[in-house]
Amino acid sequence: MIKVSTGETSGPHAASTLLHQVLMLNDVLEHAVCRHLGINETDFQALQHLMLDRPMTPGELAGKLNISSAATTALIDRLSERSYVSRAAHPTDRRSIRVHPSPRAVNLTLSALRPLFNDAELGIQELNPDEQRAVVRYLEGILTAMHTQIDTFAPPATTQKRNERS
């Protein structure tokens, strides 16, 4: 059982400690999913963007990943060889293409993660409505704090994005 703070300031709250563990395990989980799919972390990040955001042009994907256009082409080629993405003509720009995640990639990724999603859903459903609202409030606060922290990180003046140099 996790000890809940009684108001004493002898260390971080149990929820903060557990959040730290979740964030650390997220990296471990991502590496395990990459091994399962037979791809590297950058390729997996690309698939996540394509699955969660929308199909993108190679340039848009390069911007999301902060990599060069040449690296993006190699990435798309690798994912295409594994049948994880497909290229299709852009609907409004005849000179461009869009990269789409394949149904195979979506199915493999979701089937790998579905047990975790199911367990999370079962866990929240076991809580009463007040407890569920408290969890949601806590997680919303964490998301806000994460966005705020991300926004505070400005790149050093001497650093350029890799894809801006190409």
PDB file of C-alpha atoms in Angstrom:
ATOM      1  CA  MET A   1       0.000   0.000   0.000  1.00  0.00           C
ATOM      2  CA  ILE A   2       1.250   3.498  -0.832  1.00  0.00           C
ATOM      3  CA  LYS A   3       1.615   5.858   2.096  1.00  0.00           C
ATOM      4  CA  VAL A   4      -0.399   9.040   1.600  1.00  0.00           C
ATOM      5  CA  SER A   5       0.985  12.280   3.014  1.00  0.00           C
ATOM      6  CA  THR A   6      -0.438  13.398   6.344  1.00  0.00           C
ATOM      7  CA  GLY A   7       0.665  16.977   5.770  1.00  0.00           C
ATOM      8  CA  GLU A   8       4.236  16.475   6.969  1.00  0.00           C
ATOM      9  CA  THR A   9       6.893  17.674   4.556  1.00  0.00           C
ATOM     10  CA  SER A  10       9.319  14.777   4.925  1.00  0.00           C
ATOM     11  CA  GLY A  11       9.504  14.216   1.199  1.00  0.00           C
ATOM     12  CA  PRO A  12       7.468  14.143  -1.974  1.00  0.00           C
ATOM     13  CA  HIS A  13       3.857  13.054  -1.822  1.00  0.00           C
ATOM     14  CA  ALA A  14       3.254   9.429  -2.766  1.00  0.00           C
ATOM     15  CA  ALA A  15       1.374  10.607  -5.883  1.00  0.00           C
ATOM     16  CA  SER A  16       4.420  12.621  -7.002  1.00  0.00           C
ATOM     17  CA  THR A  17       6.687   9.617  -6.457  1.00  0.00           C
ATOM     18  CA  LEU A  18       4.326   7.385  -8.432  1.00  0.00           C
ATOM     19  CA  LEU A  19       4.103   9.957 -11.242  1.00  0.00           C
ATOM     20  CA  HIS A  20       7.904   9.976 -11.469  1.00  0.00           C
ATOM     21  CA  GLN A  21       7.871   6.176 -11.717  1.00  0.00           C
ATOM     22  CA  VAL A  22       5.194   6.312 -14.431  1.00  0.00           C
ATOM     23  CA  LEU A  23       7.255   8.785 -16.455  1.00  0.00           C
ATOM     24  CA  MET A  24      10.366   6.643 -16.127  1.00  0.00           C
ATOM     25  CA  LEU A  25       8.481   3.461 -17.075  1.00  0.00           C
ATOM     26  CA  ASN A  26       7.000   5.235 -20.093  1.00  0.00           C
ATOM     27  CA  ASP A  27      10.506   5.368 -21.581  1.00  0.00           C
ATOM     28  CA  VAL A  28      11.021   1.662 -20.817  1.00  0.00           C
ATOM     29  CA  LEU A  29       7.632   0.866 -22.359  1.00  0.00           C
ATOM     30  CA  GLU A  30       8.479   2.875 -25.486  1.00  0.00           C
ATOM     31  CA  HIS A  31      11.751   0.956 -25.911  1.00  0.00           C
ATOM     32  CA  ALA A  32       9.896  -2.346 -25.470  1.00  0.00           C
ATOM     33  CA  VAL A  33       7.282  -1.375 -28.091  1.00  0.00           C
ATOM     34  CA  CYS A  34      10.082  -0.359 -30.463  1.00  0.00           C
ATOM     35  CA  ARG A  35      11.723  -3.758 -30.017  1.00  0.00           C
ATOM     36  CA  HIS A  36       8.332  -5.422 -30.556  1.00  0.00           C
ATOM     37  CA  LEU A  37       7.818  -3.487 -33.803  1.00  0.00           C
ATOM     38  CA  GLY A  38      11.457  -3.848 -34.877  1.00  0.00           C
ATOM     39  CA  ILE A  39      12.023  -0.094 -35.233  1.00  0.00           C
ATOM     40  CA  ASN A  40      14.024   2.611 -33.497  1.00  0.00           C
ATOM     41  CA  GLU A  41      12.697   5.371 -31.241  1.00  0.00           C
ATOM     42  CA  THR A  42      12.654   8.054 -33.927  1.00  0.00           C
ATOM     43  CA  ASP A  43      10.698   5.785 -36.253  1.00  0.00           C
ATOM     44  CA  PHE A  44       8.237   5.086 -33.426  1.00  0.00           C
ATOM     45  CA  GLN A  45       7.877   8.807 -32.712  1.00  0.00           C
ATOM     46  CA  ALA A  46       7.113   9.322 -36.394  1.00  0.00           C
ATOM     47  CA  LEU A  47       4.442   6.614 -36.278  1.00  0.00           C
ATOM     48  CA  GLN A  48       2.939   8.193 -33.167  1.00  0.00           C
ATOM     49  CA  HIS A  49       2.698  11.575 -34.904  1.00  0.00           C
ATOM     50  CA  LEU A  50       1.131  10.008 -37.969  1.00  0.00           C
ATOM     51  CA  MET A  51      -1.357   7.976 -35.919  1.00  0.00           C
ATOM     52  CA  LEU A  52      -2.292  10.640 -33.378  1.00  0.00           C
ATOM     53  CA  ASP A  53      -2.063  13.821 -35.428  1.00  0.00           C
ATOM     54  CA  ARG A  54      -2.797  13.115 -39.065  1.00  0.00           C
ATOM     55  CA  PRO A  55      -1.053  12.101 -42.282  1.00  0.00           C
ATOM     56  CA  MET A  56       1.753  14.562 -43.021  1.00  0.00           C
ATOM     57  CA  THR A  57       4.084  15.673 -45.735  1.00  0.00           C
ATOM     58  CA  PRO A  58       7.700  14.629 -45.245  1.00  0.00           C
ATOM     59  CA  GLY A  59       8.523  18.253 -44.424  1.00  0.00           C
ATOM     60  CA  GLU A  60       5.854  18.419 -41.717  1.00  0.00           C
ATOM     61  CA  LEU A  61       7.122  15.155 -40.259  1.00  0.00           C
ATOM     62  CA  ALA A  62      10.699  16.456 -40.305  1.00  0.00           C
ATOM     63  CA  GLY A  63       9.552  19.502 -38.371  1.00  0.00           C
ATOM     64  CA  LYS A  64       7.746  17.391 -35.759  1.00  0.00           C
ATOM     65  CA  LEU A  65      10.810  15.185 -35.286  1.00  0.00           C
ATOM     66  CA  ASN A  66      13.375  17.987 -35.615  1.00  0.00           C
ATOM     67  CA  ILE A  67      15.402  16.054 -38.190  1.00  0.00           C
ATOM     68  CA  SER A  68      16.682  16.871 -41.658  1.00  0.00           C
ATOM     69  CA  SER A  69      14.765  16.182 -44.833  1.00  0.00           C
ATOM     70  CA  ALA A  70      17.358  13.547 -45.797  1.00  0.00           C
ATOM     71  CA  ALA A  71      16.909  11.786 -42.446  1.00  0.00           C
ATOM     72  CA  THR A  72      13.140  11.970 -42.887  1.00  0.00           C
ATOM     73  CA  THR A  73      13.359  10.371 -46.320  1.00  0.00           C
ATOM     74  CA  ALA A  74      15.463   7.535 -44.879  1.00  0.00           C
ATOM     75  CA  LEU A  75      12.988   7.144 -42.003  1.00  0.00           C
ATOM     76  CA  ILE A  76      10.003   6.988 -44.375  1.00  0.00           C
ATOM     77  CA  ASP A  77      11.863   4.467 -46.541  1.00  0.00           C
ATOM     78  CA  ARG A  78      12.557   2.254 -43.489  1.00  0.00           C
ATOM     79  CA  LEU A  79       8.946   2.397 -42.332  1.00  0.00           C
ATOM     80  CA  SER A  80       7.687   1.795 -45.866  1.00  0.00           C
ATOM     81  CA  GLU A  81       9.918  -1.278 -46.241  1.00  0.00           C
ATOM     82  CA  ARG A  82       8.278  -2.711 -43.101  1.00  0.00           C
ATOM     83  CA  SER A  83       4.817  -1.804 -44.461  1.00  0.00           C
ATOM     84  CA  TYR A  84       4.265   0.623 -41.557  1.00  0.00           C
ATOM     85  CA  VAL A  85       3.579   3.672 -43.741  1.00  0.00           C
ATOM     86  CA  SER A  86       2.438   4.458 -47.236  1.00  0.00           C
ATOM     87  CA  ARG A  87       2.955   7.454 -49.444  1.00  0.00           C
ATOM     88  CA  ALA A  88      -0.012   9.030 -51.203  1.00  0.00           C
ATOM     89  CA  ALA A  89      -0.442  12.059 -53.437  1.00  0.00           C
ATOM     90  CA  HIS A  90      -1.273  15.215 -51.525  1.00  0.00           C
ATOM     91  CA  PRO A  91      -4.937  16.085 -52.130  1.00  0.00           C
ATOM     92  CA  THR A  92      -4.309  19.763 -52.894  1.00  0.00           C
ATOM     93  CA  ASP A  93      -0.617  20.004 -53.872  1.00  0.00           C
ATOM     94  CA  ARG A  94       0.288  17.927 -56.905  1.00  0.00           C
ATOM     95  CA  ARG A  95       4.007  18.331 -56.189  1.00  0.00           C
ATOM     96  CA  SER A  96       3.806  16.852 -52.698  1.00  0.00           C
ATOM     97  CA  ILE A  97       3.012  13.578 -50.991  1.00  0.00           C
ATOM     98  CA  ARG A  98       1.573  12.711 -47.606  1.00  0.00           C
ATOM     99  CA  VAL A  99       2.722   9.878 -45.421  1.00  0.00           C
ATOM    100  CA  HIS A 100       0.005   7.718 -43.840  1.00  0.00           C
ATOM    101  CA  PRO A 101       0.342   5.085 -41.134  1.00  0.00           C
ATOM    102  CA  SER A 102      -0.623   1.682 -42.464  1.00  0.00           C
ATOM    103  CA  PRO A 103      -3.438  -0.328 -40.925  1.00  0.00           C
ATOM    104  CA  ARG A 104      -0.757  -2.911 -40.080  1.00  0.00           C
ATOM    105  CA  ALA A 105       1.261  -0.396 -38.047  1.00  0.00           C
ATOM    106  CA  VAL A 106      -1.835   0.873 -36.261  1.00  0.00           C
ATOM    107  CA  ASN A 107      -2.989  -2.686 -35.462  1.00  0.00           C
ATOM    108  CA  LEU A 108       0.420  -3.834 -34.227  1.00  0.00           C
ATOM    109  CA  THR A 109       0.897  -0.738 -32.066  1.00  0.00           C
ATOM    110  CA  LEU A 110      -2.602  -0.812 -30.602  1.00  0.00           C
ATOM    111  CA  SER A 111      -2.502  -4.549 -29.938  1.00  0.00           C
ATOM    112  CA  ALA A 112       0.802  -4.077 -28.082  1.00  0.00           C
ATOM    113  CA  LEU A 113      -0.619  -1.256 -25.950  1.00  0.00           C
ATOM    114  CA  ARG A 114      -4.259  -2.355 -25.619  1.00  0.00           C
ATOM    115  CA  PRO A 115      -3.696  -4.404 -22.423  1.00  0.00           C
ATOM    116  CA  LEU A 116      -2.235  -1.325 -20.727  1.00  0.00           C
ATOM    117  CA  PHE A 117      -5.130   0.863 -21.904  1.00  0.00           C
ATOM    118  CA  ASN A 118      -7.650  -1.745 -20.753  1.00  0.00           C
ATOM    119  CA  ASP A 119      -6.033  -2.037 -17.320  1.00  0.00           C
ATOM    120  CA  ALA A 120      -5.989   1.748 -16.951  1.00  0.00           C
ATOM    121  CA  GLU A 121      -9.670   1.927 -17.856  1.00  0.00           C
ATOM    122  CA  LEU A 122     -10.547  -0.842 -15.405  1.00  0.00           C
ATOM    123  CA  GLY A 123      -8.569   0.930 -12.691  1.00  0.00           C
ATOM    124  CA  ILE A 124     -10.376   4.251 -13.123  1.00  0.00           C
ATOM    125  CA  GLN A 125     -13.760   2.525 -13.346  1.00  0.00           C
ATOM    126  CA  GLU A 126     -13.142   0.899  -9.946  1.00  0.00           C
ATOM    127  CA  LEU A 127     -13.061   4.371  -8.352  1.00  0.00           C
ATOM    128  CA  ASN A 128     -16.175   6.201  -7.270  1.00  0.00           C
ATOM    129  CA  PRO A 129     -17.133   9.350  -9.229  1.00  0.00           C
ATOM    130  CA  ASP A 130     -15.506  11.730  -6.710  1.00  0.00           C
ATOM    131  CA  GLU A 131     -12.262   9.765  -6.844  1.00  0.00           C
ATOM    132  CA  GLN A 132     -12.397   9.734 -10.653  1.00  0.00           C
ATOM    133  CA  ARG A 133     -12.820  13.521 -10.700  1.00  0.00           C
ATOM    134  CA  ALA A 134      -9.841  13.884  -8.341  1.00  0.00           C
ATOM    135  CA  VAL A 135      -7.675  11.742 -10.623  1.00  0.00           C
ATOM    136  CA  VAL A 136      -8.759  13.766 -13.658  1.00  0.00           C
ATOM    137  CA  ARG A 137      -8.010  17.057 -11.853  1.00  0.00           C
ATOM    138  CA  TYR A 138      -4.584  15.789 -10.829  1.00  0.00           C
ATOM    139  CA  LEU A 139      -3.721  14.621 -14.344  1.00  0.00           C
ATOM    140  CA  GLU A 140      -4.998  17.865 -15.899  1.00  0.00           C
ATOM    141  CA  GLY A 141      -2.761  19.769 -13.499  1.00  0.00           C
ATOM    142  CA  ILE A 142       0.217  17.610 -14.465  1.00  0.00           C
ATOM    143  CA  LEU A 143      -0.460  18.186 -18.178  1.00  0.00           C
ATOM    144  CA  THR A 144      -0.681  21.937 -17.615  1.00  0.00           C
ATOM    145  CA  ALA A 145       2.560  21.891 -15.623  1.00  0.00           C
ATOM    146  CA  MET A 146       4.277  19.852 -18.352  1.00  0.00           C
ATOM    147  CA  HIS A 147       3.148  22.245 -21.096  1.00  0.00           C
ATOM    148  CA  THR A 148       4.304  25.202 -19.010  1.00  0.00           C
ATOM    149  CA  GLN A 149       7.697  23.581 -18.406  1.00  0.00           C
ATOM    150  CA  ILE A 150       8.105  22.718 -22.089  1.00  0.00           C
ATOM    151  CA  ASP A 151       7.345  26.320 -23.016  1.00  0.00           C
ATOM    152  CA  THR A 152      10.092  27.559 -20.662  1.00  0.00           C
ATOM    153  CA  PHE A 153      12.784  25.625 -22.508  1.00  0.00           C
ATOM    154  CA  ALA A 154      14.064  27.906 -25.238  1.00  0.00           C
ATOM    155  CA  PRO A 155      16.869  26.527 -27.378  1.00  0.00           C
ATOM    156  CA  PRO A 156      20.243  28.174 -26.815  1.00  0.00           C
ATOM    157  CA  ALA A 157      20.896  31.042 -29.236  1.00  0.00           C
ATOM    158  CA  THR A 158      23.733  29.082 -30.873  1.00  0.00           C
ATOM    159  CA  THR A 159      21.605  25.996 -31.522  1.00  0.00           C
ATOM    160  CA  GLN A 160      19.712  25.518 -34.755  1.00  0.00           C
ATOM    161  CA  LYS A 161      17.270  22.788 -35.586  1.00  0.00           C
ATOM    162  CA  ARG A 162      18.982  20.121 -37.590  1.00  0.00           C
ATOM    163  CA  ASN A 163      16.442  20.421 -40.393  1.00  0.00           C
ATOM    164  CA  GLU A 164      16.982  24.191 -40.636  1.00  0.00           C
ATOM    165  CA  ARG A 165      20.646  23.599 -41.562  1.00  0.00           C
ATOM    166  CA  SER A 166      19.843  21.465 -44.588  1.00  0.00           C
TER     167      SER A 166
END
